[in-house]
Coordinates of C-alpha atoms and ligand atoms in Angstrom, one line a residue:
M1 CA 0.0 -0.1 -0.2
C2 CA 1.7 2.9 1.2
G3 CA 1.4 6.7 0.6
I4 CA 3.6 9.1 -1.5
I5 CA 3.7 12.6 -2.0
G6 CA 6.3 15.1 -3.6
Y7 CA 6.2 19.0 -4.1
S8 CA 8.5 21.4 -5.8
G9 CA 7.3 25.0 -5.4
N10 CA 7.2 28.2 -3.5
R11 CA 5.4 26.8 -0.5
E12 CA 6.8 26.1 2.7
T13 CA 7.9 22.4 1.4
K14 CA 8.0 20.4 4.8
E15 CA 4.4 21.7 5.5
V16 CA 3.2 20.6 1.9
L17 CA 4.7 17.2 2.5
L18 CA 3.5 16.7 6.2
N19 CA 0.0 17.9 5.4
G20 CA -0.1 15.0 2.5
L21 CA 1.4 12.3 4.7
Y22 CA -1.5 13.1 7.2
A23 CA -3.9 12.9 4.6
L24 CA -2.5 9.7 3.1
E25 CA -2.0 7.9 6.6
Y26 CA -4.8 5.8 5.9
R27 CA -2.8 3.9 3.4
G28 CA -0.1 2.8 5.9
Y29 CA 1.1 3.9 9.1
D30 CA 4.0 1.6 10.0
S31 CA 6.7 4.3 9.6
S32 CA 7.0 7.4 7.4
G33 CA 9.8 9.6 6.0
I34 CA 10.5 12.8 4.3
A35 CA 13.6 13.6 1.9
L36 CA 14.1 17.5 1.6
S37 CA 16.6 19.4 -0.7
D38 CA 17.5 23.0 -1.2
G39 CA 19.1 22.1 -4.5
V40 CA 22.5 21.3 -2.8
S41 CA 22.2 18.9 -0.1
T42 CA 19.4 16.4 0.7
K43 CA 18.2 15.7 4.2
I44 CA 16.4 12.9 5.1
I45 CA 14.2 12.3 8.2
R46 CA 12.4 9.2 8.9
S47 CA 10.7 7.7 11.9
V48 CA 8.7 4.3 13.0
G49 CA 5.3 4.7 13.7
R50 CA 2.7 7.6 13.0
V51 CA 3.1 10.7 11.0
C52 CA 3.1 12.7 14.3
Q53 CA 6.3 11.1 15.3
L54 CA 7.7 12.0 12.1
E55 CA 6.7 15.5 12.7
D56 CA 8.3 15.7 15.9
K57 CA 11.7 14.8 14.5
I58 CA 11.1 17.4 11.7
R59 CA 10.4 20.1 14.2
D60 CA 13.8 19.3 15.5
E61 CA 15.4 20.3 12.0
E62 CA 13.4 23.9 11.7
N63 CA 16.5 25.7 10.0
F64 CA 16.6 23.5 6.9
S65 CA 14.9 25.4 4.1
A66 CA 13.8 23.0 1.1
N67 CA 12.6 24.1 -2.3
Y68 CA 11.4 20.5 -3.2
G69 CA 10.9 17.1 -1.6
I70 CA 9.6 13.6 -1.3
A71 CA 7.7 11.8 1.6
H72 CA 6.1 8.3 2.2
T73 CA 3.8 6.8 4.7
R74 CA 4.6 2.8 4.8
W75 CA 2.6 -0.4 5.1
A76 CA 5.3 -2.6 5.4
T77 CA 5.6 -5.4 2.7
N78 CA 9.3 -6.2 2.2
G79 CA 10.8 -6.1 5.5
E80 CA 9.5 -5.4 9.0
A81 CA 8.7 -1.7 10.1
N82 CA 11.9 -0.5 11.3
L83 CA 13.5 2.5 10.6
F84 CA 16.3 1.0 8.0
N85 CA 13.3 -0.1 6.0
S86 CA 11.5 3.1 6.2
H87 CA 11.5 5.5 3.1
P88 CA 12.9 7.5 1.4
H89 CA 15.7 5.4 0.5
Q90 CA 18.8 6.6 -0.9
V91 CA 21.7 4.9 -2.7
G92 CA 24.5 6.9 -4.7
H93 CA 22.8 10.0 -6.3
V94 CA 19.2 8.7 -6.0
T95 CA 16.8 9.2 -3.3
L96 CA 13.3 7.7 -3.7
V97 CA 9.9 6.9 -2.2
H98 CA 7.8 3.8 -3.3
N99 CA 4.2 2.4 -3.3
G100 CA 4.0 -1.2 -4.8
I101 CA 5.8 -4.4 -4.8
I102 CA 8.9 -5.4 -6.9
E103 CA 8.7 -8.9 -7.9
N104 CA 12.1 -9.5 -9.0
A105 CA 13.6 -7.8 -6.1
D106 CA 16.1 -10.6 -4.9
F107 CA 17.1 -11.4 -8.5
L108 CA 18.3 -7.5 -8.9
R109 CA 19.7 -7.2 -5.8
Q110 CA 22.2 -10.1 -6.2
K111 CA 23.0 -8.4 -9.8
L112 CA 23.8 -5.2 -8.2
I113 CA 25.7 -6.5 -5.1
R114 CA 27.9 -8.2 -7.7
K115 CA 28.4 -4.6 -9.5
G116 CA 29.3 -3.4 -5.8
Y117 CA 26.4 -1.8 -4.4
M118 CA 25.5 -2.5 -0.8
F119 CA 22.0 -2.6 1.0
N120 CA 21.0 -1.3 4.5
S121 CA 17.4 -2.4 4.3
D122 CA 15.2 -5.7 3.3
T123 CA 13.3 -3.5 1.1
D124 CA 12.8 -3.6 -2.7
T125 CA 12.7 0.0 -2.7
E126 CA 16.5 0.5 -1.9
V127 CA 16.7 -2.2 -5.1
I128 CA 15.2 0.3 -7.2
A129 CA 17.4 3.0 -5.9
A130 CA 20.3 1.1 -6.7
L131 CA 19.2 0.1 -10.1
L132 CA 18.3 3.5 -11.0
D133 CA 21.8 4.9 -9.8
S134 CA 23.4 2.4 -11.8
K135 CA 21.7 3.7 -14.9
L136 CA 22.7 7.3 -14.4
E137 CA 26.0 6.8 -15.8
G138 CA 26.2 8.5 -19.0
N139 CA 22.6 8.9 -19.2
N140 CA 20.1 11.6 -18.8
V141 CA 17.6 10.8 -15.9
I142 CA 14.7 10.4 -18.4
S143 CA 16.6 7.6 -20.1
A144 CA 17.9 6.0 -17.1
I145 CA 14.4 5.8 -15.7
N146 CA 13.4 4.2 -18.7
M147 CA 16.3 1.6 -18.7
M148 CA 15.5 1.0 -15.2
M149 CA 11.7 0.4 -16.3
K150 CA 12.6 -2.2 -18.5
E151 CA 14.3 -4.5 -15.7
L152 CA 11.7 -3.8 -12.9
T153 CA 8.9 -6.5 -12.8
G154 CA 5.9 -5.8 -10.6
S155 CA 4.0 -2.4 -9.5
Y156 CA 5.4 0.9 -8.4
A157 CA 4.5 4.6 -8.0
L158 CA 8.1 6.4 -7.4
G159 CA 8.8 9.6 -6.3
I160 CA 12.5 10.4 -7.4
M161 CA 15.2 12.9 -6.4
V162 CA 18.6 12.9 -8.1
E163 CA 21.6 14.5 -6.2
H164 CA 22.2 17.9 -7.9
D165 CA 19.3 17.9 -10.3
P166 CA 16.5 20.3 -9.5
N167 CA 13.6 18.4 -10.8
L168 CA 11.3 15.9 -9.2
Y169 CA 10.5 12.8 -11.4
A170 CA 7.4 10.6 -11.2
V171 CA 6.7 7.3 -12.8
R172 CA 4.3 4.5 -12.2
K173 CA 3.2 1.0 -13.3
D174 CA 0.0 -0.5 -11.7
S175 CA 0.2 1.6 -8.7
P176 CA -1.8 5.1 -8.8
L177 CA 0.1 8.2 -8.9
L178 CA -1.3 11.6 -10.1
I179 CA 0.3 15.0 -10.6
G180 CA -1.3 18.0 -9.5
F181 CA -0.2 21.7 -10.0
E182 CA -0.8 25.4 -9.3
D183 CA 0.9 28.6 -10.5
D184 CA 3.9 28.3 -8.7
G185 CA 4.1 24.7 -7.7
C186 CA 3.6 21.1 -8.4
F187 CA 2.7 18.1 -6.7
L188 CA 3.1 14.3 -7.0
A189 CA 0.8 12.2 -4.8
S190 CA -0.9 8.7 -4.8
D191 CA -4.3 10.5 -4.3
I192 CA -6.0 13.7 -4.8
T193 CA -7.1 14.0 -1.2
A194 CA -3.0 14.4 -0.2
I195 CA -3.1 17.8 -2.3
I196 CA -6.9 19.1 -2.5
Q197 CA -6.1 21.8 0.1
Y198 CA -3.8 23.5 -2.3
T199 CA -5.2 22.5 -5.9
N200 CA -8.0 20.5 -7.6
Q201 CA -6.2 20.3 -10.9
Y202 CA -4.3 17.1 -11.8
I203 CA -3.4 14.9 -14.7
L204 CA -3.2 11.3 -14.3
L205 CA 0.2 9.3 -15.2
D206 CA -0.6 6.2 -17.3
H207 CA 1.7 3.2 -17.3
C208 CA 5.2 4.2 -17.6
E209 CA 4.9 7.6 -18.2
I210 CA 7.4 9.7 -16.6
A211 CA 6.7 13.3 -15.1
V212 CA 9.3 15.9 -14.7
L213 CA 8.2 18.7 -12.1
N214 CA 10.2 21.9 -11.4
Q215 CA 8.4 24.5 -9.2
G216 CA 5.2 25.5 -11.2
N217 CA 6.1 23.6 -14.5
Y218 CA 5.7 20.1 -15.5
Q219 CA 6.3 17.6 -18.4
V220 CA 5.3 14.3 -19.2
Y221 CA 7.5 11.9 -21.2
K222 CA 6.6 8.5 -22.8
N223 CA 9.4 6.5 -24.3
C224 CA 11.4 9.6 -24.0
K225 CA 9.1 11.9 -26.1
L226 CA 7.1 14.8 -24.8
I227 CA 3.2 14.1 -24.5
E228 CA 0.3 16.2 -23.8
K229 CA -1.9 15.2 -20.8
E230 CA -5.6 15.9 -20.5
V231 CA -6.0 18.0 -17.3
L232 CA -8.8 16.8 -14.9
M233 CA -10.5 18.7 -12.0
S234 CA -11.5 17.1 -8.7
D235 CA -14.4 18.3 -6.9
S236 CA -13.4 16.2 -3.7
K237 CA -13.9 18.1 -0.6
G238 CA -10.7 16.5 1.1
I239 CA -10.7 15.0 4.4
D240 CA -12.8 16.8 7.2
P241 CA -10.4 16.0 10.3
S242 CA -13.0 17.0 12.7
K243 CA -14.4 14.2 15.1
C244 CA -17.5 16.4 15.4
G245 CA -17.2 15.3 19.3
Y246 CA -16.8 11.7 18.9
E247 CA -14.0 9.8 20.6
H248 CA -13.5 8.2 17.3
Y249 CA -13.7 8.8 13.6
M250 CA -15.4 4.9 13.7
L251 CA -18.2 6.0 16.2
K252 CA -18.5 9.3 14.0
E253 CA -18.9 7.4 10.7
I254 CA -21.4 5.0 12.1
M255 CA -23.4 7.8 13.9
E256 CA -23.4 9.4 10.1
E257 CA -25.1 6.1 8.6
P258 CA -28.8 7.5 8.9
I259 CA -28.0 10.8 7.3
V260 CA -25.8 9.0 4.3
L261 CA -28.7 6.4 3.8
K262 CA -31.3 9.0 3.3
Q263 CA -29.7 10.7 0.9
L264 CA -29.1 7.5 -1.2
I265 CA -32.5 6.4 -0.8
D266 CA -34.0 9.8 -1.9
R267 CA -31.7 9.8 -4.9
Y268 CA -33.5 6.9 -6.1
K269 CA -37.2 8.0 -5.4
E270 CA -37.9 9.1 -8.9
E271 CA -38.5 6.0 -11.3
D272 CA -36.5 7.2 -14.1
R273 CA -33.4 7.3 -11.8
Q274 CA -34.2 3.6 -10.8
K275 CA -33.4 2.6 -14.3
E276 CA -29.7 2.5 -13.1
L277 CA -30.3 0.0 -10.6
D278 CA -31.9 -2.4 -13.0
L279 CA -30.3 -5.6 -13.7
S280 CA -33.1 -7.4 -15.5
N281 CA -30.9 -7.8 -18.7
Y282 CA -28.3 -10.0 -17.1
Q283 CA -28.8 -14.0 -16.5
E284 CA -25.6 -14.2 -14.1
I285 CA -23.9 -11.7 -12.0
D286 CA -20.5 -12.1 -10.6
I287 CA -19.8 -9.9 -7.5
V288 CA -16.3 -9.2 -6.9
G289 CA -14.3 -7.0 -3.8
C290 CA -12.4 -7.6 -0.8
G291 CA -13.1 -7.5 2.8
S292 CA -16.2 -5.7 3.9
A293 CA -16.8 -4.9 0.1
M294 CA -17.2 -8.8 -0.5
Y295 CA -19.5 -9.3 2.5
A296 CA -21.7 -6.7 1.1
G297 CA -21.7 -8.7 -2.0
F298 CA -22.9 -11.7 -0.4
I299 CA -26.1 -9.6 1.2
G300 CA -26.7 -8.6 -2.5
Q301 CA -26.2 -12.3 -3.6
S302 CA -28.8 -13.3 -1.0
L303 CA -31.5 -10.8 -2.1
I304 CA -30.9 -10.7 -6.1
E305 CA -31.2 -14.3 -6.3
E306 CA -34.1 -14.6 -4.0
Y307 CA -36.0 -11.7 -5.2
A308 CA -34.9 -11.3 -8.8
G309 CA -34.1 -14.6 -9.7
I310 CA -30.7 -14.0 -11.1
K311 CA -27.7 -16.5 -10.2
V312 CA -25.1 -14.4 -8.5
Q313 CA -21.6 -15.6 -7.5
V314 CA -19.3 -13.8 -5.1
Y315 CA -15.8 -13.6 -5.4
S316 CA -12.8 -12.3 -3.4
A317 CA -10.9 -10.2 -6.1
S318 CA -7.8 -11.6 -5.1
E319 CA -8.9 -15.2 -6.2
Y320 CA -11.1 -13.9 -9.0
R321 CA -8.7 -12.4 -10.9
Y322 CA -6.6 -15.8 -11.4
K323 CA -9.6 -18.3 -11.6
R324 CA -10.6 -19.7 -14.9
K325 CA -13.9 -18.0 -16.0
I326 CA -16.7 -19.6 -17.1
Y327 CA -19.4 -17.1 -18.6
H328 CA -22.1 -19.0 -20.2
R329 CA -24.8 -16.4 -20.3
K330 CA -25.3 -12.4 -20.5
T331 CA -23.1 -11.8 -17.3
L332 CA -22.5 -8.7 -15.4
I333 CA -19.4 -8.1 -13.1
I334 CA -20.3 -5.7 -10.3
L335 CA -17.1 -4.5 -8.6
I336 CA -17.4 -3.4 -5.0
S337 CA -15.0 -1.0 -3.6
Q338 CA -15.1 2.0 -1.1
S339 CA -11.7 3.1 -1.9
G340 CA -12.0 2.4 -5.6
E341 CA -8.2 1.6 -5.6
T342 CA -8.0 -2.2 -4.2
A343 CA -5.2 -3.5 -6.4
D344 CA -7.0 -6.9 -6.8
T345 CA -10.3 -5.3 -7.6
I346 CA -9.0 -3.0 -10.1
A347 CA -7.1 -5.9 -11.8
A348 CA -10.5 -7.9 -12.0
M349 CA -12.0 -5.1 -13.6
R350 CA -9.5 -4.4 -16.0
E351 CA -9.7 -8.2 -17.0
A352 CA -13.2 -7.9 -17.6
E353 CA -13.2 -5.1 -19.7
K354 CA -10.6 -6.5 -22.0
I355 CA -12.7 -9.6 -22.6
G356 CA -15.9 -7.4 -23.0
I357 CA -17.9 -8.5 -20.2
D358 CA -20.3 -5.8 -18.9
T359 CA -18.8 -4.2 -15.9
L360 CA -20.3 -1.9 -13.0
G361 CA -18.5 -0.4 -10.2
L362 CA -19.9 0.5 -6.8
V363 CA -17.7 2.8 -5.6
N364 CA -17.6 5.3 -2.9
Y365 CA -14.7 7.4 -3.8
P366 CA -15.2 9.8 -7.1
D367 CA -11.8 10.3 -8.1
S368 CA -10.7 6.8 -7.8
T369 CA -9.1 4.3 -10.6
I370 CA -12.5 2.2 -10.7
A371 CA -14.5 5.2 -10.6
R372 CA -12.8 6.6 -13.5
E373 CA -12.3 3.2 -15.5
C374 CA -15.3 1.2 -15.0
R375 CA -17.7 1.4 -17.7
R376 CA -20.7 2.2 -15.6
V377 CA -20.5 3.5 -11.9
I378 CA -22.7 3.8 -9.1
L379 CA -21.3 6.2 -6.4
T380 CA -22.4 5.6 -3.0
N381 CA -21.2 9.0 -1.8
A382 CA -20.8 8.2 2.0
G383 CA -18.7 10.8 2.4
V384 CA -15.0 10.6 3.4
E385 CA -14.4 7.4 5.7
I386 CA -11.3 7.9 7.7
A387 CA -11.6 5.1 10.2
V388 CA -9.9 2.1 8.7
A389 CA -12.6 -0.2 9.4
T390 CA -15.4 0.8 7.1
T391 CA -18.8 1.4 8.5
K392 CA -20.9 3.9 6.5
A393 CA -19.6 3.0 3.2
Y394 CA -20.5 -0.9 3.8
I395 CA -24.2 0.2 4.8
L396 CA -24.6 2.4 1.4
Q397 CA -23.2 -0.8 -0.5
V398 CA -25.6 -2.9 0.8
C399 CA -28.4 -0.2 0.2
V400 CA -27.5 -0.1 -3.2
L401 CA -27.7 -3.8 -3.8
S402 CA -30.8 -3.9 -1.9
L403 CA -32.4 -1.3 -4.3
M404 CA -31.1 -3.3 -7.3
A405 CA -32.7 -6.4 -6.1
Y406 CA -36.1 -4.6 -5.6
V407 CA -35.9 -2.6 -9.0
T408 CA -34.9 -5.6 -10.9
A409 CA -37.5 -8.1 -9.1
K410 CA -40.5 -5.2 -9.9
N411 CA -39.4 -5.0 -13.3
K412 CA -39.1 -8.7 -13.9
G413 CA -42.4 -9.2 -12.1
T414 CA -41.0 -11.8 -9.6
L415 CA -41.7 -9.9 -6.4
K416 CA -44.3 -11.9 -4.7
F417 CA -45.5 -9.2 -2.4
D418 CA -46.3 -5.4 -2.7
I419 CA -43.5 -2.7 -1.4
E420 CA -43.7 0.4 -2.6
Y421 CA -40.7 2.5 -2.6
E422 CA -41.6 4.9 0.3
E423 CA -41.3 2.3 2.9
F424 CA -37.7 2.5 2.2
E425 CA -38.0 6.1 3.3
N426 CA -38.4 5.3 6.6
V427 CA -35.3 3.0 7.0
P428 CA -32.9 5.8 8.1
I429 CA -35.3 6.6 10.9
L430 CA -35.6 3.1 12.3
L431 CA -31.7 3.1 12.0
E432 CA -31.5 6.1 14.0
S433 CA -33.4 4.5 16.7
V434 CA -31.4 1.2 16.5
L435 CA -28.3 3.6 17.0
E436 CA -29.7 5.7 19.9
R437 CA -29.7 2.2 21.8
S438 CA -26.0 2.0 21.9
Y439 CA -25.9 1.4 25.6
E440 CA -27.5 -1.7 25.1
Y441 CA -24.7 -3.0 22.9
Q442 CA -22.3 -1.4 25.2
A443 CA -23.6 -3.5 28.1
I444 CA -23.0 -6.4 26.1
A445 CA -19.6 -5.5 25.0
N446 CA -18.6 -5.1 28.8
Q447 CA -19.4 -8.8 29.2
I448 CA -17.4 -10.2 26.5
Y449 CA -14.7 -7.8 25.8
S450 CA -12.1 -10.0 27.7
K451 CA -12.5 -13.1 25.7
E452 CA -10.1 -14.2 23.1
S453 CA -12.1 -16.1 20.9
C454 CA -15.8 -16.1 19.4
F455 CA -18.1 -17.2 16.9
Y456 CA -20.7 -15.6 14.7
I457 CA -23.7 -17.8 13.4
G458 CA -26.4 -17.6 11.0
R459 CA -28.4 -18.9 8.0
G460 CA -28.6 -17.4 5.0
I461 CA -28.6 -13.9 4.9
D462 CA -28.0 -13.8 8.5
Y463 CA -24.7 -15.5 7.8
A464 CA -23.6 -12.9 5.3
I465 CA -24.5 -10.4 8.2
C466 CA -22.4 -12.4 10.6
M467 CA -19.2 -12.6 7.9
E468 CA -19.1 -8.6 8.2
G469 CA -19.9 -8.4 12.0
S470 CA -17.2 -10.7 12.8
L471 CA -14.7 -9.3 10.5
K472 CA -15.4 -6.0 12.2
L473 CA -14.7 -7.4 15.7
K474 CA -11.5 -8.8 14.6
E475 CA -10.4 -5.6 12.8
V476 CA -10.7 -3.4 15.7
S477 CA -10.7 -5.3 18.9
Y478 CA -8.1 -8.2 17.8
I479 CA -10.5 -10.9 19.3
H480 CA -10.1 -14.1 17.1
S481 CA -13.6 -14.1 15.4
E482 CA -15.0 -16.6 12.9
A483 CA -18.2 -16.4 11.0
Y484 CA -20.0 -19.7 10.4
Q485 CA -23.0 -20.9 8.6
A486 CA -25.2 -22.2 11.7
G487 CA -25.9 -25.3 10.4
E488 CA -22.3 -26.4 9.5
L489 CA -20.7 -25.5 12.8
K490 CA -21.1 -28.7 14.0
H491 CA -19.3 -30.5 11.5
G492 CA -16.0 -30.0 13.3
T493 CA -15.7 -26.5 14.4
I494 CA -17.9 -26.8 17.5
S495 CA -15.0 -28.9 19.0
L496 CA -13.7 -25.3 19.6
V497 CA -16.5 -24.3 21.8
E498 CA -15.6 -23.7 25.4
E499 CA -17.3 -22.9 28.7
G500 CA -18.0 -19.0 28.5
M501 CA -17.2 -18.5 24.8
P502 CA -19.3 -15.9 23.3
V503 CA -21.5 -17.4 20.1
L504 CA -23.4 -14.6 18.5
C505 CA -26.4 -15.7 16.5
V506 CA -28.3 -13.5 14.1
I507 CA -31.7 -14.3 13.5
T508 CA -33.8 -12.1 10.7
D509 CA -34.9 -14.8 8.5
K510 CA -38.3 -16.1 9.7
R511 CA -38.3 -19.4 7.9
L512 CA -34.9 -20.3 9.2
K513 CA -35.5 -19.0 12.7
E514 CA -36.3 -22.3 14.4
K515 CA -33.3 -24.0 12.7
S516 CA -30.8 -21.3 14.0
I517 CA -32.3 -21.6 17.4
S518 CA -31.7 -25.5 17.5
N519 CA -28.0 -24.5 16.7
L520 CA -27.7 -21.9 19.3
K521 CA -28.8 -24.6 21.9
E522 CA -26.2 -26.9 20.7
V523 CA -23.4 -24.5 21.5
E524 CA -25.1 -23.5 24.8
A525 CA -25.2 -27.1 25.7
R526 CA -21.5 -27.0 25.4
G527 CA -21.1 -23.8 27.6
A528 CA -21.0 -21.1 25.2
K529 CA -22.1 -17.7 26.2
T530 CA -24.7 -16.9 23.6
I531 CA -25.8 -13.6 22.0
V532 CA -28.9 -13.1 20.0
V533 CA -29.5 -10.4 17.4
T534 CA -33.3 -10.6 16.1
T535 CA -36.0 -8.5 15.1
F536 CA -39.2 -7.6 17.2
E537 CA -41.2 -9.6 15.0
L538 CA -39.2 -12.8 15.7
D539 CA -38.6 -12.3 19.5
D540 CA -40.6 -14.9 21.1
F541 CA -37.9 -17.0 22.7
G542 CA -35.4 -16.9 25.5
G543 CA -32.0 -16.0 25.7
E544 CA -29.6 -14.4 28.3
L545 CA -28.2 -11.7 26.1
K546 CA -30.6 -10.3 23.4
I547 CA -30.3 -7.2 21.2
V548 CA -33.9 -6.7 19.1
V549 CA -34.2 -4.6 16.1
P550 CA -37.1 -3.0 14.4
V551 CA -38.5 -5.0 11.6
V552 CA -38.6 -3.7 8.1
N553 CA -39.2 -5.3 4.6
S554 CA -36.6 -8.1 3.8
F555 CA -34.7 -6.0 1.3
M556 CA -33.4 -3.7 4.1
Q557 CA -33.6 -5.4 7.3
T558 CA -29.7 -6.0 7.3
I559 CA -29.4 -2.3 7.4
L560 CA -30.7 -2.3 10.9
V561 CA -28.6 -5.4 12.1
V562 CA -25.0 -4.6 11.1
P563 CA -24.7 -1.2 12.6
V564 CA -25.4 -3.0 15.9
L565 CA -22.5 -5.2 15.2
Q566 CA -20.4 -2.4 14.2
L567 CA -21.2 -0.6 17.5
L568 CA -20.6 -4.0 19.4
S569 CA -17.3 -4.1 17.9
Y570 CA -16.5 -0.7 18.7
Y571 CA -17.3 -0.9 22.2
V572 CA -15.5 -4.3 22.8
A573 CA -12.3 -2.6 21.5
L574 CA -12.8 0.5 23.3
N575 CA -12.7 -1.6 26.4
R576 CA -9.5 -3.3 25.2
G577 CA -8.0 -0.1 24.6
C578 CA -7.0 -0.7 21.1
D579 CA -6.4 1.9 18.7
I580 CA -9.7 1.8 17.0
D581 CA -9.4 3.9 14.2
K582 CA -6.0 2.6 13.0
P583 CA -6.0 -1.2 13.9
K584 CA -2.3 -2.7 13.8
N585 CA -1.1 -4.5 10.5
L586 CA -4.2 -2.8 8.6
A587 CA -4.6 -0.1 5.9
K588 CA -7.5 1.4 4.4
S589 CA -6.8 1.3 0.7
V590 CA -5.1 -2.2 -0.1
T591 CA -3.0 -1.0 -3.5
V592 CA -0.9 -4.3 -3.7
E593 CA -1.8 -7.5 -4.5
Ligands
G6P1 C1 -8.9 -3.4 3.2 C2 -9.7 -2.7 4.5 C3 -11.2 -3.2 4.8 C4 -11.6 -3.2 3.3 C5 -11.0 -3.9 2.3 C6 -11.6 -3.5 0.8 O1 -8.6 -4.6 3.7 O2 -8.8 -2.8 5.7 O3 -11.9 -2.6 5.6 O4 -13.0 -3.7 3.2 O5 -9.7 -3.3 2.1 O6 -11.5 -2.1 0.3 P1 -12.2 -1.4 -0.6 O7 -11.6 0.3 -0.6 O8 -11.9 -1.9 -1.8 O9 -13.6 -1.6 -0.3

């Protein structure tokens, strides 16, 4: 993953780079670093941990005045999160920052060692710096970068400085990189949020194009030839860093769910607008995503199959991109991604487009790669999510899929009961009432937070809900948690159930209620501490710990249940003293395979 930024211009370089790093921190926060140049010498400052720790170190160097520089925030891939492995890396005349993974780094390292290079880190990035340095002799920088690219296998977005050269260089392959500009300055950045406070004008670098930045001027080269690029304008508002009085962004973002949900439901009030949700042209649908986005897909699968009668398969993008695809009938691929930058999801999209299968991106971030490249796009417009664990964006993904199932079923005439669109308009208010009862979920969190392992069980759509609930818990609280199909638990996994182990069971599907209750009893008999999440309509059975949510039509029931599980995870993590908004080892945007 990692985030990179570079700046050349009249602004205070250190400030621009630091602000950019804060905005990019969601891409990784294992370490960060900065390289500054005044045109004569280069100063590198690096720090393990958060950007604020780097900032403290930079403040000690107040008197170095730079007119250009590069910076990096790291999610460790090659080599552990220590100072040696932090970027920027400097070898010979080259200093650079990198986002991506070089697949032939070991081979290149050996080759470069034979040429006399020595390495101080375990990173593939240091190998790139050495490789470029080795190409500089007798060549200008652009030719050297082109020669370097011919030898690199893998993905990279690079910000490069070369000793005694006043230019900044940027190049990319498979990892995102854009160039922003204003009258007296140019930027390179992994995404627009890093620079939006300075400019909304940018160009996108395509594969293997090289940008040269110098104060307010930039040129782009392809195969050593100067090329013209289309200037784009972003209407991103950037990140609003305020927590609005909440202790964490995760809690703030959960509490925003009713508002963003209402906006989304209002968007499709007009029948004309609903056309973009209609899937009735398709006979098969593949839903592809990672993490929560994939789990939203499972909710979609359940509803679209049940009500619209279209076969739906859900895949993790990292598996989908390499599997053999068999398309028999008219197929749509729905790519779900909050960030729109997840490397595997992008790869799946590009592959589908290449073979001519229809694609539809369901994305939150409007300036993202999927939002730009996908043939058809529906934006969730949940607003910026800062907490690494997604909450409101997931709810809107589910809402779009639910509306797709509804609109398609109506258009195909497969809906066996009457629902008017107005019924959906009530859901945000009901959701508000669910969120208002957070003290109930907190009380349950108080009883389970010290456990080290738990299960979430359910059947049908309730199992899909469990997958997201369980992921949320492990992401933010580090409790080992598994989601299981309630009926499948006894085929082996029940051997792990111990006295006092929390087993949370979701029951919203009337037809499967009794079956799930039986499974609950099976684990209770083995000492599990059971927690039930169900609806008022189904709540006629006993149980020690129970959360009951209002009833809505089955298209939207998930939207009243998952927020309960989000809050439960939040309070468990709070009790355990976890770093809720930036859980260890995670990053919000996963831009490597
Ligand atoms: C990472 C995040 C998850 C997220 C997944 C997919 O793993 O930590 O919270 O669900 O990526 O991200 P996307 O931006 O594609 O929805």
